[in-house]
Coordinates of C-alpha atoms in Angstrom, one line a residue:
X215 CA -76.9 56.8 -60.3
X216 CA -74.0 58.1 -62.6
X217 CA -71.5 56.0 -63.5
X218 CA -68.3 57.0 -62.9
X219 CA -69.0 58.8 -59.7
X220 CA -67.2 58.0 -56.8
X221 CA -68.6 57.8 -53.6
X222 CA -67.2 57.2 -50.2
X223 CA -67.7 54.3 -48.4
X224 CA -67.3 52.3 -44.3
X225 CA -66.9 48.7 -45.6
X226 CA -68.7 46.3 -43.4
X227 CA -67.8 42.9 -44.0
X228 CA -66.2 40.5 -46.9
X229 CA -67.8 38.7 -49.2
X230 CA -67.9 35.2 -50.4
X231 CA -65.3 36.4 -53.6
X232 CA -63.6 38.3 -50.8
X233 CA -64.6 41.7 -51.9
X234 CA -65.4 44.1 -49.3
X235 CA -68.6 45.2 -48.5
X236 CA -70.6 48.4 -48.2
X237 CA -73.9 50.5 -48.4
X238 CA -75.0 53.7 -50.0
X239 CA -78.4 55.0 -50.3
X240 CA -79.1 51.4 -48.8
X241 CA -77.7 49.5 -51.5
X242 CA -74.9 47.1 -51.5
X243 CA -71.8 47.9 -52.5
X244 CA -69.0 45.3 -53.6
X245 CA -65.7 46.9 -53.8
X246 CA -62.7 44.2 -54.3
X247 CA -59.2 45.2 -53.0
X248 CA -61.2 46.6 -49.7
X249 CA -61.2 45.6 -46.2
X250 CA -63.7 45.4 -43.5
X251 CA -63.8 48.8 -41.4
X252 CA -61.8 50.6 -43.9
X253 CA -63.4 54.1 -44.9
X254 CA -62.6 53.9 -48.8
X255 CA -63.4 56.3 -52.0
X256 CA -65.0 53.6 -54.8
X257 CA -65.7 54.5 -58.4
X258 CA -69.3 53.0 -59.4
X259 CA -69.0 51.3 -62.9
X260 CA -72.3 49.1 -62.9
X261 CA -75.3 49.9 -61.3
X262 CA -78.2 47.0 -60.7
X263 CA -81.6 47.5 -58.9
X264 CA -80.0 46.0 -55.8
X265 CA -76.3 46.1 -55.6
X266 CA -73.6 48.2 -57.2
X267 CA -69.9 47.2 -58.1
X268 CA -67.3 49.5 -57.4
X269 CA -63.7 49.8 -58.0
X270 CA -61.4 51.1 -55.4
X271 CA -59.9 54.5 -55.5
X272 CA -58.4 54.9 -52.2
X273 CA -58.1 53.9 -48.5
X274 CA -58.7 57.1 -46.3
X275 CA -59.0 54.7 -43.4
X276 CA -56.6 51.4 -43.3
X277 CA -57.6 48.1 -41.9
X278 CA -55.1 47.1 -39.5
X279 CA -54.4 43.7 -41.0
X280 CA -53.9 45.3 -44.6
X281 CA -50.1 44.3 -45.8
X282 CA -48.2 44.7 -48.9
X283 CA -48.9 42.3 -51.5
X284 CA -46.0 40.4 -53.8
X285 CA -48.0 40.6 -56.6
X286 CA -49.2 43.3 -58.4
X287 CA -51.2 42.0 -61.0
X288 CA -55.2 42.5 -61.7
X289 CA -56.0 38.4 -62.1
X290 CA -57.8 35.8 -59.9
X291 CA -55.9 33.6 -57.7
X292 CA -54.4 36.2 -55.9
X293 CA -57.4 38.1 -54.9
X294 CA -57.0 38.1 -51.1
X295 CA -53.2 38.4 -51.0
X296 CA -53.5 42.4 -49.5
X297 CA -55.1 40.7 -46.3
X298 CA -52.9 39.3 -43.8
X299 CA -52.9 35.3 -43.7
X300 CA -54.1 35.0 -40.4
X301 CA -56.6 37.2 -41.4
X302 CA -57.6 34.9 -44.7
X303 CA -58.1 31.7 -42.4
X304 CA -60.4 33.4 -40.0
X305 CA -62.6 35.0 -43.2
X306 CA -62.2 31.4 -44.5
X307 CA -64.6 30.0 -42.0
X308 CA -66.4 32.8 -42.5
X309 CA -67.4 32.1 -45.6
X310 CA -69.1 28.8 -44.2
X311 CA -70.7 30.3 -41.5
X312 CA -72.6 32.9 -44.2
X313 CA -73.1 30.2 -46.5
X314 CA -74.9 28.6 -43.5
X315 CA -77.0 31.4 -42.4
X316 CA -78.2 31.8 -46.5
X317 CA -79.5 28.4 -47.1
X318 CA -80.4 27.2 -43.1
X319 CA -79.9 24.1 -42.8
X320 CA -81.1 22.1 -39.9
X321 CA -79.7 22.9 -36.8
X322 CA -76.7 25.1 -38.5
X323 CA -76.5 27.6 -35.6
X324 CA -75.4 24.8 -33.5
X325 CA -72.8 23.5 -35.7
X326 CA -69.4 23.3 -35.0
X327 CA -67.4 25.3 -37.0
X328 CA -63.3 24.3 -36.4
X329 CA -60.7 26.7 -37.5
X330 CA -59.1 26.7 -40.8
X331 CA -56.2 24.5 -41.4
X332 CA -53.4 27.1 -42.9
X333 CA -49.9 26.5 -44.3
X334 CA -46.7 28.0 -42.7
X335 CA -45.4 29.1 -46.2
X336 CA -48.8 29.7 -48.2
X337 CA -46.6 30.8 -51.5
X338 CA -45.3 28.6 -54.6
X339 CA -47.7 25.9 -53.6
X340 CA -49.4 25.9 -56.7
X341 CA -47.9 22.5 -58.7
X342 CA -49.7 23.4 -62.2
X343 CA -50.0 26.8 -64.4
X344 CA -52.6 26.7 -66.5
X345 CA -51.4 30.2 -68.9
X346 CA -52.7 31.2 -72.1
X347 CA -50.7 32.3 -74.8
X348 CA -50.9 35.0 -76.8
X349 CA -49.5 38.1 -79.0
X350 CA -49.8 41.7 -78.0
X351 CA -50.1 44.6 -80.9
X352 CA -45.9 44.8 -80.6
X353 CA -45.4 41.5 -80.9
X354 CA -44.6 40.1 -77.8
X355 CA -45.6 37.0 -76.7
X356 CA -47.9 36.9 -73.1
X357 CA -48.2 34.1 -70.9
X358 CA -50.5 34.5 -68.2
X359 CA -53.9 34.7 -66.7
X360 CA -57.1 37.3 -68.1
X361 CA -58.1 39.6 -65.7
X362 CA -61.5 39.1 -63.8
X363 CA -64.9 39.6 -66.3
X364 CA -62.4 40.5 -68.7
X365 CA -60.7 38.6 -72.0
X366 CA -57.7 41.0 -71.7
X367 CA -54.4 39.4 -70.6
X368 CA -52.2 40.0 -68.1
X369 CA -48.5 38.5 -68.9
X370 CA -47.1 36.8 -65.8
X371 CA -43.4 36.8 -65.8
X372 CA -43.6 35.7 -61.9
X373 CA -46.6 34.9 -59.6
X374 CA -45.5 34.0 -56.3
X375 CA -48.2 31.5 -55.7
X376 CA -46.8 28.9 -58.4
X377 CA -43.9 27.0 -57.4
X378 CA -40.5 28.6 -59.1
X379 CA -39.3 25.6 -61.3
X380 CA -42.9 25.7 -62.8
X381 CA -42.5 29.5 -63.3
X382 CA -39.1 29.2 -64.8
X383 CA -39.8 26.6 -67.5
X384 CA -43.6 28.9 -68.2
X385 CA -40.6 31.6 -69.1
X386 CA -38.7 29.8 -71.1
X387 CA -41.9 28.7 -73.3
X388 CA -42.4 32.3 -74.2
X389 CA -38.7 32.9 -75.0
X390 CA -38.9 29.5 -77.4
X391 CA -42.0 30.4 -78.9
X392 CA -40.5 34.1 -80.3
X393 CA -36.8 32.0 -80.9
X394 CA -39.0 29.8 -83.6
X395 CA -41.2 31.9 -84.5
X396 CA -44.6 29.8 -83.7
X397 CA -47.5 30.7 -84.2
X398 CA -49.9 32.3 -81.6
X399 CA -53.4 31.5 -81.5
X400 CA -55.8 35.1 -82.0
X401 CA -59.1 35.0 -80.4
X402 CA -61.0 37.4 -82.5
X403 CA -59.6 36.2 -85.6
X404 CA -60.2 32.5 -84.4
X405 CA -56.8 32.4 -86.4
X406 CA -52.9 30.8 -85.1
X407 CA -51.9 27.7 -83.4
X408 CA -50.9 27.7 -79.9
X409 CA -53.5 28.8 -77.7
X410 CA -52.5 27.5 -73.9
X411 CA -49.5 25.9 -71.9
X412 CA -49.9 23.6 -69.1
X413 CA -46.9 22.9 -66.9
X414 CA -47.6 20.5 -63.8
X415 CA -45.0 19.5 -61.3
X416 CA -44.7 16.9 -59.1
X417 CA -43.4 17.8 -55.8
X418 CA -42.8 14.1 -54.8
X419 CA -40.6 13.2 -57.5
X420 CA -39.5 16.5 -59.3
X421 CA -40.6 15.7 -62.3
X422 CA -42.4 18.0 -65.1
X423 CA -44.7 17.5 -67.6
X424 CA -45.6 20.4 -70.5
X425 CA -48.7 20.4 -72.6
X426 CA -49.2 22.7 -75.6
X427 CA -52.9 22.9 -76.1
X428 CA -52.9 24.3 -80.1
X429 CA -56.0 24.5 -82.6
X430 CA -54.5 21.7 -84.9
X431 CA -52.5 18.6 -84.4
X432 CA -49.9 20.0 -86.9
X433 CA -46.8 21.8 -84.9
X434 CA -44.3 23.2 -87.0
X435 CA -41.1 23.8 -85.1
X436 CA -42.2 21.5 -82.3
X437 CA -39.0 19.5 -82.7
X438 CA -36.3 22.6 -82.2
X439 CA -39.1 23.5 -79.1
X440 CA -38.5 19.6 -77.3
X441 CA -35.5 19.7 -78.0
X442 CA -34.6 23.3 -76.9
X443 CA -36.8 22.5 -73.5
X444 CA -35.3 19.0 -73.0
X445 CA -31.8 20.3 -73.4
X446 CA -32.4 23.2 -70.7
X447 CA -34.8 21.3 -68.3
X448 CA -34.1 17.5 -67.7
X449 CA -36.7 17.7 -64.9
X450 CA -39.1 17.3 -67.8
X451 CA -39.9 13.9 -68.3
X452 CA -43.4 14.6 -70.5
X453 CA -44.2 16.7 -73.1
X454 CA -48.0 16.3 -74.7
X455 CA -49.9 18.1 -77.1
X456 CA -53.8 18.7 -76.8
X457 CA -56.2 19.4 -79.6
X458 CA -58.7 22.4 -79.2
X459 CA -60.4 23.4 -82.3
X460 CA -63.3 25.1 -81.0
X461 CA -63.8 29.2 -80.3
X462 CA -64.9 28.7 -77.0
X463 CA -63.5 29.1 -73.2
X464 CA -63.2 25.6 -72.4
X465 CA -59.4 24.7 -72.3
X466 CA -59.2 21.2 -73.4
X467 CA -60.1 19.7 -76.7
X468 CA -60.7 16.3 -76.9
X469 CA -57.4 14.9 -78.6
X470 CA -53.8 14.2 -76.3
X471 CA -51.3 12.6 -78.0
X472 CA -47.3 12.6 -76.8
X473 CA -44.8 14.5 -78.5
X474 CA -41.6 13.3 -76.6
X475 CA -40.6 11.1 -72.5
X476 CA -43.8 9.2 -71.0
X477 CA -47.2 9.6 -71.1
X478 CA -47.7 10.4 -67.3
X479 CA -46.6 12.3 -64.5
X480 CA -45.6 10.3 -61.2
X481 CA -46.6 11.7 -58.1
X482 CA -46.8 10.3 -54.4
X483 CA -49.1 11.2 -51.0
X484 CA -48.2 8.9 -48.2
X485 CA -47.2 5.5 -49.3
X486 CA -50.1 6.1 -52.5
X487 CA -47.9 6.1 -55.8
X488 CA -50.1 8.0 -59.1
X489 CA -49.2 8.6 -62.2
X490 CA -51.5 11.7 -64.0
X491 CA -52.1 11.5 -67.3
X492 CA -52.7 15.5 -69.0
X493 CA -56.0 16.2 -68.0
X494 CA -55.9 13.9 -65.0
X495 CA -57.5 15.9 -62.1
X496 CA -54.9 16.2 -59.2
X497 CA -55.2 18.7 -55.9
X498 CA -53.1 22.1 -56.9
X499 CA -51.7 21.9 -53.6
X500 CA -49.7 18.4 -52.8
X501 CA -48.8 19.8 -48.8
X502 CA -52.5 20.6 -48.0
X503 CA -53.6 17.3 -49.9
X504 CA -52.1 15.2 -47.2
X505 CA -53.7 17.4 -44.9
X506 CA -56.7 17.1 -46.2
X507 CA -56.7 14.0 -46.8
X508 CA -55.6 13.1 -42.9
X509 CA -58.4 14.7 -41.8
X510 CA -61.1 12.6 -44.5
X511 CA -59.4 9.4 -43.0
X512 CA -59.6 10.7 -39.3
X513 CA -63.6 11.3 -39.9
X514 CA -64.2 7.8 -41.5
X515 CA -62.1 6.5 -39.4
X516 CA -62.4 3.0 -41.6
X517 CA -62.1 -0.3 -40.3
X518 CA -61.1 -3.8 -41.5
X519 CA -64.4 -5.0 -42.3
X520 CA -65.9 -1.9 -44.2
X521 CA -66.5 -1.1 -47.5
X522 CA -66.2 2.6 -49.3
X523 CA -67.4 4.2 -51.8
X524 CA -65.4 7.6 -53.4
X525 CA -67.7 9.3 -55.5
X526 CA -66.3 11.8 -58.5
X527 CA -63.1 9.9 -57.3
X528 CA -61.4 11.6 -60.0
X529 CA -57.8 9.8 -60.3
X530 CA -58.4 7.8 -57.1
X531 CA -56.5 9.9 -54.7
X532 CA -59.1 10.0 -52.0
X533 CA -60.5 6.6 -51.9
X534 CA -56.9 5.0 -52.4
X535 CA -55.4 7.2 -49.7
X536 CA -57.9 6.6 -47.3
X537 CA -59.1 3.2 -47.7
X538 CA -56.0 1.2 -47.4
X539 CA -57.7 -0.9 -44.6
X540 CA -60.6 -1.0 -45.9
X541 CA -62.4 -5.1 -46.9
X542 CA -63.1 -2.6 -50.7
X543 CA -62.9 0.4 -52.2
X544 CA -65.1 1.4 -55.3
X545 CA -65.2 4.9 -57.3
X546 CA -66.5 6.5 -60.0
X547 CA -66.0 9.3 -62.4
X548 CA -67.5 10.8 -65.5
X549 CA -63.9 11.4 -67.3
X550 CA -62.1 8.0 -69.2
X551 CA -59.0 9.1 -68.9
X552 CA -59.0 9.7 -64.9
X553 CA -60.8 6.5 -64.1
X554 CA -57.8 4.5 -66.4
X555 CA -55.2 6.8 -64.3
X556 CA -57.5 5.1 -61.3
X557 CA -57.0 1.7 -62.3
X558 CA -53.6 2.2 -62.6
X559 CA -52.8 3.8 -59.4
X560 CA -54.6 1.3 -57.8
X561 CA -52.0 -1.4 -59.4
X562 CA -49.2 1.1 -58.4
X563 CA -49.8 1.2 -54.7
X564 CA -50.6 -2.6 -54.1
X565 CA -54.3 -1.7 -53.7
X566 CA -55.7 -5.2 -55.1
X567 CA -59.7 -4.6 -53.7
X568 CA -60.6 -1.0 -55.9
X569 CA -63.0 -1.4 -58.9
X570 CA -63.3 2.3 -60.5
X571 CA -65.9 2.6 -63.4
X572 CA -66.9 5.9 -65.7
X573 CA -70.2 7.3 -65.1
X574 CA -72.1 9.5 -62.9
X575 CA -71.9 8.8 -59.2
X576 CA -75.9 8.6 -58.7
X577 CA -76.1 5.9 -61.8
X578 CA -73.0 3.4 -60.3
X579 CA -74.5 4.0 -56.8
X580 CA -78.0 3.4 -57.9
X581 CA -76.6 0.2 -60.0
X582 CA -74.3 -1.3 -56.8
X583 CA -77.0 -0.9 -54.4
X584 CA -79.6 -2.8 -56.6
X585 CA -77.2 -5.8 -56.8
X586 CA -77.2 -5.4 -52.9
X587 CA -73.7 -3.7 -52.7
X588 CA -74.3 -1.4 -50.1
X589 CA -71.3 0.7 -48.6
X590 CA -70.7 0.9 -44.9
X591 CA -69.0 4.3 -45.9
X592 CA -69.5 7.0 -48.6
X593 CA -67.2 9.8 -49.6
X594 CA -68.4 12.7 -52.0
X595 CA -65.9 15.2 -53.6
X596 CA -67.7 16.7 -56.2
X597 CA -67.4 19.6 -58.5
X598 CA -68.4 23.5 -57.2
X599 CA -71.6 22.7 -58.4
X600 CA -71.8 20.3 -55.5
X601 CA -74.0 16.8 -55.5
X602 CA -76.2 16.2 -58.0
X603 CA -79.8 15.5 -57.4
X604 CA -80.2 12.2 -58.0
X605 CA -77.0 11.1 -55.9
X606 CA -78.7 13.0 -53.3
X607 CA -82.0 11.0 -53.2
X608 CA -79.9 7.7 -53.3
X609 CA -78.0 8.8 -50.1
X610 CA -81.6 9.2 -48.6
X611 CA -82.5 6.1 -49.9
X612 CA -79.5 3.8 -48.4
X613 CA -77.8 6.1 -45.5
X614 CA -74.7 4.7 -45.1
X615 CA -73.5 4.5 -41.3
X616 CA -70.3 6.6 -42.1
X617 CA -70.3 9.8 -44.4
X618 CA -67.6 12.3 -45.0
X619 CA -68.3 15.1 -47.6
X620 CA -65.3 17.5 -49.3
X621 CA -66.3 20.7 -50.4
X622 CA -64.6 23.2 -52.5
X623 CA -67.7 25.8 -52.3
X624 CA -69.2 26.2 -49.6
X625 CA -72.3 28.0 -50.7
X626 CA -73.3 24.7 -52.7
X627 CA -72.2 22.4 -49.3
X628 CA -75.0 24.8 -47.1
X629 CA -77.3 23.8 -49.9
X630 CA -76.7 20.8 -50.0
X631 CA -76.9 20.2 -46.5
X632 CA -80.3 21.5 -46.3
X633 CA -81.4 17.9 -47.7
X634 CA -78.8 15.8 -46.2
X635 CA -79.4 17.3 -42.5
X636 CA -83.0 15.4 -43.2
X637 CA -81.0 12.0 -42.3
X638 CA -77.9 12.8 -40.9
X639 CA -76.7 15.2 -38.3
X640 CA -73.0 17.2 -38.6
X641 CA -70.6 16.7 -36.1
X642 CA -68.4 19.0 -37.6
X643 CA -67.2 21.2 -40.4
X644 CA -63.5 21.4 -40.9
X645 CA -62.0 24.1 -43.3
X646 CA -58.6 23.9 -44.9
X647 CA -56.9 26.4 -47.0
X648 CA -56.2 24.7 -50.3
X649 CA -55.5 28.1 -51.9
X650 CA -54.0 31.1 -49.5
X651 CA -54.0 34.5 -51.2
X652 CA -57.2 33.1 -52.6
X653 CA -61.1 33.3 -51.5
X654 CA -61.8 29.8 -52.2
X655 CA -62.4 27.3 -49.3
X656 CA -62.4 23.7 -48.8
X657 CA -64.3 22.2 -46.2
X658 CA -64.3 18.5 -45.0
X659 CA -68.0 17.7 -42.9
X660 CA -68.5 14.6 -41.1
X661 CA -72.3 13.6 -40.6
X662 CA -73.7 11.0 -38.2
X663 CA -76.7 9.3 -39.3
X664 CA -79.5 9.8 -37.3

C-alpha cells in the first residue's frame, strides 16, 4: 500500500498505548490522537503484513467525550489527555480486561474487575522531571522530553502534568545554563557535558533536590550555577551530580557524588518518614501512593502475628507502609543504593523488625525459605516486565496464605497470572490511576490460595 496515502477510517476501540483503533482492507489500523466511533482521515507511514500505523489528519466525526487538551506537545506522558478523564478511568480498566482476554488466565471471565481509582485534580501530580538537555542549530538551549520513536526534542517550557515549583526551577536551569555558558551534551557528536536534569520534589516537606547528569565529573561553572539556584530557590535542599559516560539511552551512569545541601530528599506517606537518595525509586505520584498503598494494606489485611515479605521493595515504601503491625517485615532489591535508603527509612519511622538485602527477589526468597523463613504474606511490585520466572516457581513452591500483587502493566500481570491462577484464585483486581492524561495503569490483585 502507498505510503503517504490517507485513507478514511470508523475507529473501533483503544488500544493498550491508547491509540485508536481501525480496519482497512482487513488490516489493523493504529492511529494515536483518535477516539473510538470517530470517523477520521489517517495518513499511512509504515505498512507491516498485519497492521498499519497511521497518523491523524482529521476528525470528520467527533467522539463525544473528545475535549481540549492543555498541552500541545507531540511527547509521551500526555498521550490520552484529548479524552475526557472519566473517560481515561473507564479505558483504564479496559486495558485489564483486554490484557485478560489475550493471555486467559483461569477463570478471568469471572473476575472481578473494580473501577479505577481517579484523582479530583489529575494535573501537576508528577513530583519528578526527568528532561534532557540539549542545543538546537540557533543556539538555544531545550529542556524537555523526545517525541515518541523519535530522538528529536521537544522543549517543554510548561507541561501541566508536573507540579509548578518543579517546572519553574526546570526553567530556570535552562536560563542558567545559557547565563554561564555550559556546555551541552551533542548526541551525534557524542561531544559536551550536560546531558540530563532531574528535579524531584517532595510534596510532604517542600523540599527539592536537582541532579545534573553530565559525561564527566568535571563541571566548569557549577559554582556560579549552585549558587545562582540556591540564591533564587531556597526550597532546594540537594544538589547532586551523576556520571554518564556512555553513548547510550540509559539515563544514569554509575557515579553520584554531592555538589552542595544533603545527600537525600525527605519525603513522608502516613506516619512513614523516607529520605531518597538520586536514583532512589519513589511513586511519581505521592496523592495516589497513599491510595494505593491503602488499598495493598486493605487486601493483606496483616495481623500481629504475621510476617511479610515486599519483593523489588525498592526504597521500602510498600512493605514499611503496610506492615507496621506486622511480628516482620523483609525486602529485597537488586539496586544498593535503594536497599541502604531502605535501611534507613526503616530507622526513620521506628520500624525496628525490617531486614532489606540486595539481590533478586527469587534468590533471597529461595535463601529465607531454605532456612525455614516462610512468610505468612507476600507482596510483589515488580518492574513492567513483571515477575521473573524463578520467583514465580518459588511462589508455587511455598504459597503463602496471603498474596497481594501491584502491577504497573497489565499485559505482563494477565501473563503472569496464567501461572499463578494454578494455586491461587483472584478475588479481585483493583486499578488506580497513577498517571491521568496517560495510558499506563496500575493495578493491585488480591489472590486467595486455593
Amino acid at each position: 500500500m502507498e505510503k503517504k496515502r490517507i485513507i478514511k477510517l470508523k475507529i473501533k476501540k483503544m488500544g493498550i498505548n491508547g491509540e485508536g483503533i481501525g480496519y482497512f482492507q482487513r488490516k489493523i489500523v493504529f492511529v494515536p490522537q483518535a477516539l473510538p466511533e470517530e470517523y477520521v482521515l489517517a495518513r499511512i507511514e509504515k505498512e507491516q503484513p498485519k497492521y498499519i500505523n497511521a497518523e491523524l489528519v482529521k476528525i470528520l466525526k467527533k467522539s463525544p467525550v473528545r475535549t481540549q487538551p492543555r498541552d500541545k506537545y507531540d511527547v509521551g506522558g500526555i498521550e490520552l489527555e484529548h479524552l475526557q478523564y472519566s473517560a481515561q478511568l473507564k479505558f483504564k480498566e479496559d486495558i485489564i480486561r483486554q490484557s485478560l482476554a489475550k493471555f486467559k488466565p483461569q477463570g478471568y471471565r469471572q473476575m472481578e474487575i473494580r473501577p479505577t481509582i481517579g484523582m479530583d485534580e489529575p494535573y501537576h501530580y508528577r513530583n519528578k522531571a526527568q528532561f534532557q538537555i540539549r542545543k538546537s542549530k540557533s543556539g538555544k538551549i531545550l529542556a524537555g522530553l523526545y517525541r515518541p520513536n523519535s530522538h528529536f526534542l521537544v522543549d517543554l517550557p510548561t507541561f501541566s502534568t508536573q507540579k509548578p515549583l518543579t517546572m519553574k526551577v526546570m526553567r530556570t536551569v535552562v536560563a542558567l545554563i545559557k547565563k554561564w555558558n555550559i556546555s551541552v551534551y551533542d548526541e551525534r557528536q557524542h561531544r559536551g557535558l550536560l546531558k540530563t536534569v532531574v528535579i524531584r520534589e517532595s510534596e510532604a516537606f517542600n523540599q527539592i533536590q536537582v541532579v545534573f547528569i553530565t559525561t564527566s565529573d568535571r563541571f566548569p561553572q557549577k559554582n556560579q550555577l549552585i549558587n545562582d539556584l540556591q540564591q533564587q530557590f531556597p526550597e532546594i535542599i540537594s544538589i547532586m551530580q551523576n556520571v554518564n559516560r556512555s553513548r547510550g539511552s540509559q539515563i544514569w551512569g554509575d557515579e553520584t557524588f554531592n555538589l552542595a545541601g544533603t545527600d537525600y530528599l525527605d519525603e513522608q506517606l502516613g506516619n512513614v518518614h523516607f529520605k531518597l537518595s538520586a536514583r532512589a525509586f519513589f511513586q511519581l505520584n505521592p496523592q495516589q501512593t497513599i491510595r494505593l498503598y491503602d488499598q495493598v494494606a486493605q487486601a493483606l489485611d496483616l495481623q500481629p502475628h504475621e510476617t511479610l515479605v515486599d519483593a523489588y521493595c525498592g526504597v521500602g515504601t510498600i512493605g514499611l507502609y503496610v506492615g507496621q503491625n506486622a511480628k516482620e517485615i523483609r525486602g529485597m532489591d537488586i539496586i544498593p543504593e535503594a536497599i541502604q535508603d531502605a535501611r534507613m527509612n526503616a530507622r526513620l519511622s521506628g520500624v525496628s523488625n525490617a531486614t532489606y538485602e540486595v539481590g533478586t527477589a527469587d534468590k533471597w526468597f529461595a535463601k529465607w525459605t531454605k532456612e525455614g523463613f516462610v512468610p505468612d504474606a507476600l507482596v510483589v511490585d515488580p518492574p513492567r516486565t513483571g515477575l521473573d520466572e524463578r520467583l514465580i516457581q518459588t511462589i508455587h513452591q511455598f504459597k503463602p496464605q496471603k498474596f497481594v500483587y501491584v502491577s504497573c502493566n497489565p499485559s505482563t500481570l494477565a501473563r503472569d497470572l496464567v501461572k499463578l491462577t494454578n494455586d491461587y484464585h483472584v478475588e479481585y483486581i483493583q486499578s488506580i490511576d497513577m498517571f491521568p492524561q496517560t495510558a499506563r495503569c496500575e493495578a493491585i490483585v488480591k489472590f486467595k490460595r486455593k
